[in-house]
Amino acid sequence: MSIEITSGAVVYQQKDGHPAYLLLQSATSNFWGFPKGHVEGEETLAEAALREIHEETQLAVTLDTKFKGYTEYDLPNGNRKQMTLFVSEVPTGVAVTRQKVEISANGWFDYATARKRLTYDNLKELLDQANDYIEKKLN
Ligand SMILES: Nc1ncnc2c1ncn2[C@@H]1O[C@H](COP(=O)(O)OP(=O)(O)OP(=O)(O)OP(=O)(O)OC[C@H]2O[C@@H](n3cnc4c(N)ncnc43)[C@H](O)[C@@H]2O)[C@@H](O)[C@H]1O
């Protein structure tokens, strides 16, 4: 079994004083999740998150690395994936241009809708943690 390391962010914009979250739908597995991808070479987790978010959405974001959510899951190929998610606020109304080969859809969703839309329970838990953190930051 090998370990795969992936990094990304819970990206949000403000809508009526609350966060609206950016979710992406995988074109290969159809699941809804956050922008993220494999760490390459000597990259730090933050560097990989910035690169992957840009590759997947064309967004040039900054990360709040004080929030660092973490989860692990088993892959169909037998590997174990370790995922770290930072948070990132982007300006309201910013354009997202998704990478269309790997991502079939994208959208901004309020917390309750995002929670329902996320396919995996581990991501719902990370959203809960991020939402608590972000709501405290905004209010
Ligand atoms: N070690 C390595 N280093 C660099 N590149 C590598 C690599 N291994 C493979 N690659 C290549 O990198 C490409 C993808 O690169 P990236 O785009 O960089 O990788 P990723 O988002 O982390 O992963 P990926 O899309 O492969 O899988 P995910 O975990 O989301 O989804 C995979 C499966 O897990 C399931 N899944 C996804 N999220 C889950 C979750 N939160 N909980 C449980 N299962 C989940 C999905 O349904 C799906 O079945 C692939 O084309 C691959 O060839």
Tab-separated table of C-alpha atoms and ligand atoms in Angstrom:
chain	number	residue	atom	x	y	z
A	1	MET	CA	0.000	0.000	0.000
A	2	SER	CA	1.277	3.459	-0.897
A	3	ILE	CA	0.337	6.773	0.589
A	4	GLU	CA	-0.912	9.511	-1.756
A	5	ILE	CA	-0.854	13.060	-0.427
A	6	THR	CA	-3.356	15.606	-1.687
A	7	SER	CA	-3.894	19.217	-0.699
A	8	GLY	CA	-6.514	21.864	-1.401
A	9	ALA	CA	-8.862	24.315	0.233
A	10	VAL	CA	-12.370	25.063	1.323
A	11	VAL	CA	-12.786	28.091	-0.948
A	12	TYR	CA	-15.563	30.553	-0.099
A	13	GLN	CA	-16.945	33.946	-0.972
A	14	GLN	CA	-19.228	36.036	1.224
A	15	LYS	CA	-22.934	36.218	0.507
A	16	ASP	CA	-25.162	38.246	2.870
A	17	GLY	CA	-22.527	38.009	5.603
A	18	HIS	CA	-22.148	34.228	5.390
A	19	PRO	CA	-19.840	31.958	3.397
A	20	ALA	CA	-20.839	30.422	0.075
A	21	TYR	CA	-18.653	27.453	-0.739
A	22	LEU	CA	-17.069	26.434	-4.025
A	23	LEU	CA	-17.665	22.767	-4.845
A	24	LEU	CA	-16.447	20.872	-7.893
A	25	GLN	CA	-17.856	17.713	-9.425
A	26	SER	CA	-15.351	15.092	-10.536
A	27	ALA	CA	-15.824	14.122	-14.187
A	28	THR	CA	-14.476	10.626	-13.554
A	29	SER	CA	-16.250	9.677	-10.309
A	30	ASN	CA	-19.131	12.191	-10.314
A	31	PHE	CA	-18.543	13.020	-6.640
A	32	TRP	CA	-18.751	16.582	-5.352
A	33	GLY	CA	-15.779	17.854	-3.371
A	34	PHE	CA	-13.355	20.704	-2.839
A	35	PRO	CA	-10.561	21.806	-5.189
A	36	LYS	CA	-7.465	19.732	-4.415
A	37	GLY	CA	-4.790	17.548	-5.946
A	38	HIS	CA	-1.608	15.571	-5.501
A	39	VAL	CA	1.445	17.176	-3.947
A	40	GLU	CA	4.264	17.075	-6.502
A	41	GLY	CA	8.014	16.819	-5.856
A	42	GLU	CA	9.259	19.050	-3.064
A	43	GLU	CA	6.112	21.181	-2.883
A	44	THR	CA	4.711	22.128	0.503
A	45	LEU	CA	1.060	21.375	1.193
A	46	ALA	CA	0.243	25.080	0.761
A	47	GLU	CA	2.122	25.326	-2.555
A	48	ALA	CA	0.328	22.258	-3.899
A	49	ALA	CA	-3.054	23.634	-2.807
A	50	LEU	CA	-2.410	26.957	-4.585
A	51	ARG	CA	-1.273	25.219	-7.780
A	52	GLU	CA	-4.162	22.737	-7.822
A	53	ILE	CA	-6.813	25.381	-7.120
A	54	HIS	CA	-5.428	27.449	-9.966
A	55	GLU	CA	-5.271	24.446	-12.331
A	56	GLU	CA	-8.820	23.399	-11.522
A	57	THR	CA	-10.537	26.811	-11.366
A	58	GLN	CA	-8.104	29.466	-12.713
A	59	LEU	CA	-8.473	31.213	-9.345
A	60	ALA	CA	-5.298	32.778	-7.917
A	61	VAL	CA	-6.124	32.568	-4.224
A	62	THR	CA	-4.415	33.198	-0.932
A	63	LEU	CA	-4.686	30.606	1.815
A	64	ASP	CA	-5.546	30.960	5.461
A	65	THR	CA	-3.208	28.281	6.810
A	66	LYS	CA	-4.356	28.763	10.411
A	67	PHE	CA	-7.134	26.375	9.433
A	68	LYS	CA	-5.767	22.976	8.439
A	69	GLY	CA	-8.418	20.274	8.070
A	70	TYR	CA	-7.269	16.702	7.631
A	71	THR	CA	-8.781	13.365	6.624
A	72	GLU	CA	-7.723	10.045	5.140
A	73	TYR	CA	-9.472	7.548	2.875
A	74	ASP	CA	-8.825	4.318	0.988
A	75	LEU	CA	-8.617	4.471	-2.801
A	76	PRO	CA	-9.988	1.840	-5.182
A	77	ASN	CA	-6.375	1.030	-6.181
A	78	GLY	CA	-5.562	0.006	-2.595
A	79	ASN	CA	-3.599	3.145	-1.788
A	80	ARG	CA	-4.398	5.359	1.170
A	81	LYS	CA	-4.980	9.044	0.516
A	82	GLN	CA	-4.106	11.741	3.062
A	83	MET	CA	-5.925	14.998	2.412
A	84	THR	CA	-5.235	18.432	3.895
A	85	LEU	CA	-7.594	21.351	3.298
A	86	PHE	CA	-6.857	24.986	4.138
A	87	VAL	CA	-9.465	27.724	3.811
A	88	SER	CA	-9.440	30.538	1.292
A	89	GLU	CA	-11.690	33.551	0.886
A	90	VAL	CA	-12.090	34.953	-2.621
A	91	PRO	CA	-13.861	38.167	-3.667
A	92	THR	CA	-17.609	37.887	-4.164
A	93	GLY	CA	-18.503	37.448	-7.825
A	94	VAL	CA	-15.076	36.248	-8.912
A	95	ALA	CA	-15.127	34.138	-12.084
A	96	VAL	CA	-14.385	30.425	-11.923
A	97	THR	CA	-13.164	28.784	-15.117
A	98	ARG	CA	-13.156	25.083	-14.437
A	99	GLN	CA	-10.724	22.609	-15.923
A	100	LYS	CA	-13.197	20.703	-18.072
A	101	VAL	CA	-11.379	17.382	-18.478
A	102	GLU	CA	-11.409	16.426	-14.799
A	103	ILE	CA	-14.284	18.602	-13.562
A	104	SER	CA	-17.792	18.323	-14.954
A	105	ALA	CA	-19.532	21.044	-12.905
A	106	ASN	CA	-18.898	23.715	-10.296
A	107	GLY	CA	-21.009	25.949	-8.102
A	108	TRP	CA	-21.238	28.172	-5.029
A	109	PHE	CA	-23.427	26.786	-2.251
A	110	ASP	CA	-24.479	27.966	1.185
A	111	TYR	CA	-23.389	25.800	4.097
A	112	ALA	CA	-26.518	23.626	4.327
A	113	THR	CA	-26.687	23.047	0.571
A	114	ALA	CA	-22.965	22.351	0.303
A	115	ARG	CA	-23.219	19.850	3.150
A	116	LYS	CA	-25.995	17.978	1.349
A	117	ARG	CA	-24.205	18.088	-1.969
A	118	LEU	CA	-20.844	16.775	-0.723
A	119	THR	CA	-20.672	13.075	-1.522
A	120	TYR	CA	-18.416	11.840	1.294
A	121	ASP	CA	-19.042	12.058	5.039
A	122	ASN	CA	-15.399	12.908	5.754
A	123	LEU	CA	-15.780	16.009	3.574
A	124	LYS	CA	-19.030	16.966	5.337
A	125	GLU	CA	-17.079	16.828	8.635
A	126	LEU	CA	-14.313	19.015	7.214
A	127	LEU	CA	-16.939	21.450	5.959
A	128	ASP	CA	-18.466	21.572	9.474
A	129	GLN	CA	-15.059	22.421	10.951
A	130	ALA	CA	-14.279	25.005	8.273
A	131	ASN	CA	-17.719	26.595	8.551
A	132	ASP	CA	-17.346	27.021	12.346
A	133	TYR	CA	-13.952	28.630	11.786
A	134	ILE	CA	-15.151	30.923	8.984
A	135	GLU	CA	-18.366	32.020	10.731
A	136	LYS	CA	-16.265	33.055	13.778
A	137	LYS	CA	-13.915	34.937	11.495
A	138	LEU	CA	-16.749	36.805	9.756
A	139	ASN	CA	-18.835	37.650	12.826
B	1	LIG	N1	0.785	9.457	-6.237
B	1	LIG	C1	0.454	10.263	-7.261
B	1	LIG	N2	1.084	11.450	-7.425
B	1	LIG	C2	0.745	12.267	-8.439
B	1	LIG	N3	-0.239	11.984	-9.330
B	1	LIG	C3	-0.884	10.832	-9.208
B	1	LIG	C4	-0.588	9.930	-8.175
B	1	LIG	N4	-1.410	8.866	-8.284
B	1	LIG	C5	-2.193	9.103	-9.338
B	1	LIG	N5	-1.897	10.280	-9.912
B	1	LIG	C6	-2.568	10.883	-11.083
B	1	LIG	O1	-3.092	12.127	-10.730
B	1	LIG	C7	-4.329	12.386	-11.428
B	1	LIG	C8	-5.281	13.142	-10.507
B	1	LIG	O2	-4.525	14.095	-9.975
B	1	LIG	P1	-4.962	15.175	-8.984
B	1	LIG	O3	-6.124	15.940	-9.504
B	1	LIG	O4	-3.719	15.867	-8.628
B	1	LIG	O5	-5.400	14.253	-7.755
B	1	LIG	P2	-6.513	14.204	-6.703
B	1	LIG	O6	-7.569	15.215	-6.960
B	1	LIG	O7	-5.931	14.162	-5.332
B	1	LIG	O8	-7.014	12.734	-6.923
B	1	LIG	P3	-7.806	11.912	-7.961
B	1	LIG	O9	-8.649	12.766	-8.811
B	1	LIG	O10	-6.875	10.934	-8.627
B	1	LIG	O11	-8.624	11.035	-6.958
B	1	LIG	P4	-9.660	11.290	-5.754
B	1	LIG	O12	-8.987	10.996	-4.466
B	1	LIG	O13	-10.327	12.598	-5.875
B	1	LIG	O14	-10.674	10.137	-6.098
B	1	LIG	C9	-10.206	8.800	-6.213
B	1	LIG	C10	-11.263	7.870	-5.679
B	1	LIG	O15	-11.493	8.162	-4.314
B	1	LIG	C11	-12.861	8.463	-4.088
B	1	LIG	N6	-12.892	9.603	-3.155
B	1	LIG	C12	-12.652	10.893	-3.471
B	1	LIG	N7	-12.763	11.665	-2.378
B	1	LIG	C13	-13.054	10.845	-1.348
B	1	LIG	C14	-13.295	11.058	0.024
B	1	LIG	N8	-13.241	12.286	0.551
B	1	LIG	N9	-13.565	9.993	0.799
B	1	LIG	C15	-13.608	8.749	0.278
B	1	LIG	N10	-13.393	8.479	-1.030
B	1	LIG	C16	-13.129	9.509	-1.839
B	1	LIG	C17	-13.439	8.824	-5.453
B	1	LIG	O16	-14.777	8.502	-5.574
B	1	LIG	C18	-12.593	7.998	-6.395
B	1	LIG	O17	-13.142	6.718	-6.543
B	1	LIG	C19	-4.853	11.065	-11.851
B	1	LIG	O18	-5.075	11.145	-13.228
B	1	LIG	C20	-3.755	10.075	-11.550
B	1	LIG	O19	-3.340	9.431	-12.714
